[in-house]
mmCIF file of C-alpha atoms in Angstrom:
data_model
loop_
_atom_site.group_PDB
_atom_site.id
_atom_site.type_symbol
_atom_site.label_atom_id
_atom_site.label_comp_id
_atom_site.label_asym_id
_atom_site.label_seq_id
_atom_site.Cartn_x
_atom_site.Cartn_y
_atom_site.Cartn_z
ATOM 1 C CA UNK A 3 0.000 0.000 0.000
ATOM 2 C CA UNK A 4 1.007 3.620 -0.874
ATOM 3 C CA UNK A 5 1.743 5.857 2.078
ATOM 4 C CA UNK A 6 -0.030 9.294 2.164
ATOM 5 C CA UNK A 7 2.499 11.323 0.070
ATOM 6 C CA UNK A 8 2.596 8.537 -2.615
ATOM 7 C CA UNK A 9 -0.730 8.882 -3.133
ATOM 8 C CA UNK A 10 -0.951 12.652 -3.366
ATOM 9 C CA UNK A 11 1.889 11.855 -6.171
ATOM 10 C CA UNK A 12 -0.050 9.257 -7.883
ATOM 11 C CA UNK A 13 -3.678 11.225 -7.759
ATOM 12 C CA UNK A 14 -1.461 14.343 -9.195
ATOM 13 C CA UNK A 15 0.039 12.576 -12.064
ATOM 14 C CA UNK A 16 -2.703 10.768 -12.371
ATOM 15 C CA UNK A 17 -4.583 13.811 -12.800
ATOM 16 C CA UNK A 18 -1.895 15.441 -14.914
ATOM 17 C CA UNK A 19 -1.725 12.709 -17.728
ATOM 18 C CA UNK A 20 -5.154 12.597 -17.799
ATOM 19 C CA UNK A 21 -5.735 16.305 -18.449
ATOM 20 C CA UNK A 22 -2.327 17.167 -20.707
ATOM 21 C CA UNK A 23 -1.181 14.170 -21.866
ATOM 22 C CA UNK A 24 1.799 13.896 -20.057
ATOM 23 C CA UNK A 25 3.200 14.492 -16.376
ATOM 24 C CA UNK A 26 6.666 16.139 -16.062
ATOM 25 C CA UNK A 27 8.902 16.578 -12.589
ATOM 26 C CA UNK A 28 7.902 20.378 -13.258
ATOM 27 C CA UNK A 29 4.147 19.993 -13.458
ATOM 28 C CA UNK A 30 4.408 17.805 -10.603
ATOM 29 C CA UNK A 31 6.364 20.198 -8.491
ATOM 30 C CA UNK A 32 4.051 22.705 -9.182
ATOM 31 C CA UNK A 33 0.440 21.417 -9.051
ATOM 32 C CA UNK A 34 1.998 19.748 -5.491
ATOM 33 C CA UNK A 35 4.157 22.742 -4.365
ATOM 34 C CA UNK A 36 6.872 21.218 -3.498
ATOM 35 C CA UNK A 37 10.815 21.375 -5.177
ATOM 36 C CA UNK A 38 11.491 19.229 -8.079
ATOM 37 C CA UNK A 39 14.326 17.447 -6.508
ATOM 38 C CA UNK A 40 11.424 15.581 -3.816
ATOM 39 C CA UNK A 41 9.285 14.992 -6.986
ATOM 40 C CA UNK A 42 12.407 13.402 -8.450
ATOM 41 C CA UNK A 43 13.226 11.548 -5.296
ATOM 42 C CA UNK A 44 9.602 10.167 -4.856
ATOM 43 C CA UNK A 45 9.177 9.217 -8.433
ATOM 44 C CA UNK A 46 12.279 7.344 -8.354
ATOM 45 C CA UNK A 47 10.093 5.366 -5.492
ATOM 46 C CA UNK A 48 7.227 5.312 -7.126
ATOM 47 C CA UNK A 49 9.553 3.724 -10.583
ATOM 48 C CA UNK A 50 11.098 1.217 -7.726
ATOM 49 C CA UNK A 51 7.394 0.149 -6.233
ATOM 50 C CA UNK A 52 5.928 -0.004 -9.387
ATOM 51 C CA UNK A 53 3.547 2.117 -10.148
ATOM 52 C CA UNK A 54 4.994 4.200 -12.573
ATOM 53 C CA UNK A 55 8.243 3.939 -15.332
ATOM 54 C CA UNK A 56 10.555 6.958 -15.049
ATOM 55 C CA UNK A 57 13.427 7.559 -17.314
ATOM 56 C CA UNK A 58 15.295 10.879 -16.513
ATOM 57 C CA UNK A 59 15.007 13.817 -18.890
ATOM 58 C CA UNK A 60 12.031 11.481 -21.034
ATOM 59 C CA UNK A 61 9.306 11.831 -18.668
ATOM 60 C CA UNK A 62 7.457 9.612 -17.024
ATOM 61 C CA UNK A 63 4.144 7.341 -17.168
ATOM 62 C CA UNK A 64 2.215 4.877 -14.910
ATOM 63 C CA UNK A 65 1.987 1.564 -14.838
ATOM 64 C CA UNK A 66 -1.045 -0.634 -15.106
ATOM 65 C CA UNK A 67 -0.815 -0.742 -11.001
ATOM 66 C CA UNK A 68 -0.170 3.311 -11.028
ATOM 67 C CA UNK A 69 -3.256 3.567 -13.596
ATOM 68 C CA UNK A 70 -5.491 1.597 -11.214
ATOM 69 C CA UNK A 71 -4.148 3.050 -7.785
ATOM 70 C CA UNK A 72 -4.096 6.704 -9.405
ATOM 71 C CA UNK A 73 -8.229 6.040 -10.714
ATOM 72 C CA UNK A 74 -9.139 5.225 -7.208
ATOM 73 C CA UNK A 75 -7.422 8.092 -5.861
ATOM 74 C CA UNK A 76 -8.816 10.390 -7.832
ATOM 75 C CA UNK A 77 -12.058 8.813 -7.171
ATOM 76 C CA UNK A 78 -11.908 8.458 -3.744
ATOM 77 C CA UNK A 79 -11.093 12.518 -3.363
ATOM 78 C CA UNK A 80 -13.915 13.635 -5.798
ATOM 79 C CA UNK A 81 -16.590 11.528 -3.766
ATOM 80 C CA UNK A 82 -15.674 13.001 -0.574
ATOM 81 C CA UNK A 83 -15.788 16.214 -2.152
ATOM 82 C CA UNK A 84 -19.159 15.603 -3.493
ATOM 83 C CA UNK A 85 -20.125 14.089 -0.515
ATOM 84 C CA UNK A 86 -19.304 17.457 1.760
ATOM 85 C CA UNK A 87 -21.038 19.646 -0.340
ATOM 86 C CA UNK A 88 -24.172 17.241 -0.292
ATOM 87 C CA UNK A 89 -23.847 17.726 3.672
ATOM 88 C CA UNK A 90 -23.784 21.704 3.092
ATOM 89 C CA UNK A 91 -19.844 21.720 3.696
ATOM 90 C CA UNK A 92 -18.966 25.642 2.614
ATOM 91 C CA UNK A 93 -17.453 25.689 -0.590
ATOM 92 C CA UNK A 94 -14.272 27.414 0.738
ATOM 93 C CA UNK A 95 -13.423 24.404 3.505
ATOM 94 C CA UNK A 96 -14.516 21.311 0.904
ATOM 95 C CA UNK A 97 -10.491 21.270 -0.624
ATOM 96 C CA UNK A 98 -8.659 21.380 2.928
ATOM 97 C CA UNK A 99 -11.095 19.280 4.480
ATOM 98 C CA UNK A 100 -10.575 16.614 1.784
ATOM 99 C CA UNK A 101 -7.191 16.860 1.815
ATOM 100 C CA UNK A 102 -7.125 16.840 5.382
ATOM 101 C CA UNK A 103 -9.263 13.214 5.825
ATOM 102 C CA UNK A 104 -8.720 11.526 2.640
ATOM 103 C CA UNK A 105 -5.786 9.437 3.809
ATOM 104 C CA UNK A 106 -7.265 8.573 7.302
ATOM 105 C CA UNK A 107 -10.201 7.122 6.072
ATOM 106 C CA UNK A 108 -10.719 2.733 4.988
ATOM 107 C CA UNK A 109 -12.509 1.999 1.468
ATOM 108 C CA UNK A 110 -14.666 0.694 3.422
ATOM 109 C CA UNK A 111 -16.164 3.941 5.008
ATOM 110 C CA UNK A 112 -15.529 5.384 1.774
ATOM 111 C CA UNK A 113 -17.559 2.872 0.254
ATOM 112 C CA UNK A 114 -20.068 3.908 3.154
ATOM 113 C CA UNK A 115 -19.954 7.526 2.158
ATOM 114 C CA UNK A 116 -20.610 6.017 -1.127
ATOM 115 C CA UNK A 117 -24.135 4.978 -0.101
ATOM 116 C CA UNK A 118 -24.797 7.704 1.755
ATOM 117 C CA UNK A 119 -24.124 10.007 -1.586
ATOM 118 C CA UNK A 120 -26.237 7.276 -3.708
ATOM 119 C CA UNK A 121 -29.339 7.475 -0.717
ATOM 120 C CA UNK A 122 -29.390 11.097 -0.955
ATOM 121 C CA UNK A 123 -28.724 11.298 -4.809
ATOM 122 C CA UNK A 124 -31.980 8.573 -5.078
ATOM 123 C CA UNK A 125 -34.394 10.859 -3.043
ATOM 124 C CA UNK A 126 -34.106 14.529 -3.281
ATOM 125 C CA UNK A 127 -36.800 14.820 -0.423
ATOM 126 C CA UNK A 128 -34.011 13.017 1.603
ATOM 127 C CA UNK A 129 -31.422 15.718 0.861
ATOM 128 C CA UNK A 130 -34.127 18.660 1.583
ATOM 129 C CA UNK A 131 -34.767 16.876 5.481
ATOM 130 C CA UNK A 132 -31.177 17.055 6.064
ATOM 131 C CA UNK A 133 -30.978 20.508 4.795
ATOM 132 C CA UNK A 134 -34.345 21.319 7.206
ATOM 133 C CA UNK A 135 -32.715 19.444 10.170
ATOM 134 C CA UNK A 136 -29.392 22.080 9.886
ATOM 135 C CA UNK A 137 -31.462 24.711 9.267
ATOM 136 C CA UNK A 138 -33.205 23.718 12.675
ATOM 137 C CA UNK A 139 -29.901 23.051 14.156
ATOM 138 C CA UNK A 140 -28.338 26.381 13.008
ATOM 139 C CA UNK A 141 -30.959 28.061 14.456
ATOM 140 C CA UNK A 142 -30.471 26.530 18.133
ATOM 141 C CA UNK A 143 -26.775 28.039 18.240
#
């Protein structure tokens, strides 16, 4: 299993190829904001695990593993981010707050938060209540 910062690589490059074509140690650095010599180090890890080939000064692309790893990733952030702003989440906290639990959280509850997305999705009247009940709520504090 990836640790936390391998995944944030993966989902990024992931992302990257799937939206330019290509992922470079520069558009890396930058979309992560970090320097390119720890993009270089962890893609040498990521070449050494796996899920990606890296030749230096040629670029890079992911494996079959890095394709399937980087799809769930990618997934797995833009569910919880649809997921938050189902629950009324402010749009302004939805990116830090991913960020901040995607890594601490099993597939299994995010298969759970899955459902819960798919119940609410199914209904509408279900996704008005809970809007009622924190409008109620809001109103106590």
């Amino acid at each position: 299993m990836p640790t936390p910062s391998m995944e944030d690589y993966i989902e990024q490059i992931y992302l990257l190829i799937e939206n330019k074509g290509y992922a470079r140690v520069s558009d890396i650095a930058e979309s992560l904001s970090v320097h390119p010599s720890s993009v270089t180090k962890m893609v040498q890890k990521l070449d050494k695990d796996n899920y990606l080939v890296y030749e230096r000064y040629r670029g890079l692309s992911l494996t079959a593993k890095g394709q399937k790893v980087g799809k769930r990733l990618v997934y797995r952030h833009d569910l919880l981010e649809q997921f938050l702003k189902l629950i009324g989440v402010k749009d302004e906290h939805i990116y830090e707050d991913v960020e901040g639990i995607e890594h601490h959280l099993s597939w299994d509850a995010i298969d759970r938060i899955g459902d819960v997305v798919q119940f609410l999705d199914e209904d509408k009247t279900r996704l008005k209540r809970l809007k009622e009940i924190q409008e109620e709520n809001n109103g106590e504090n």
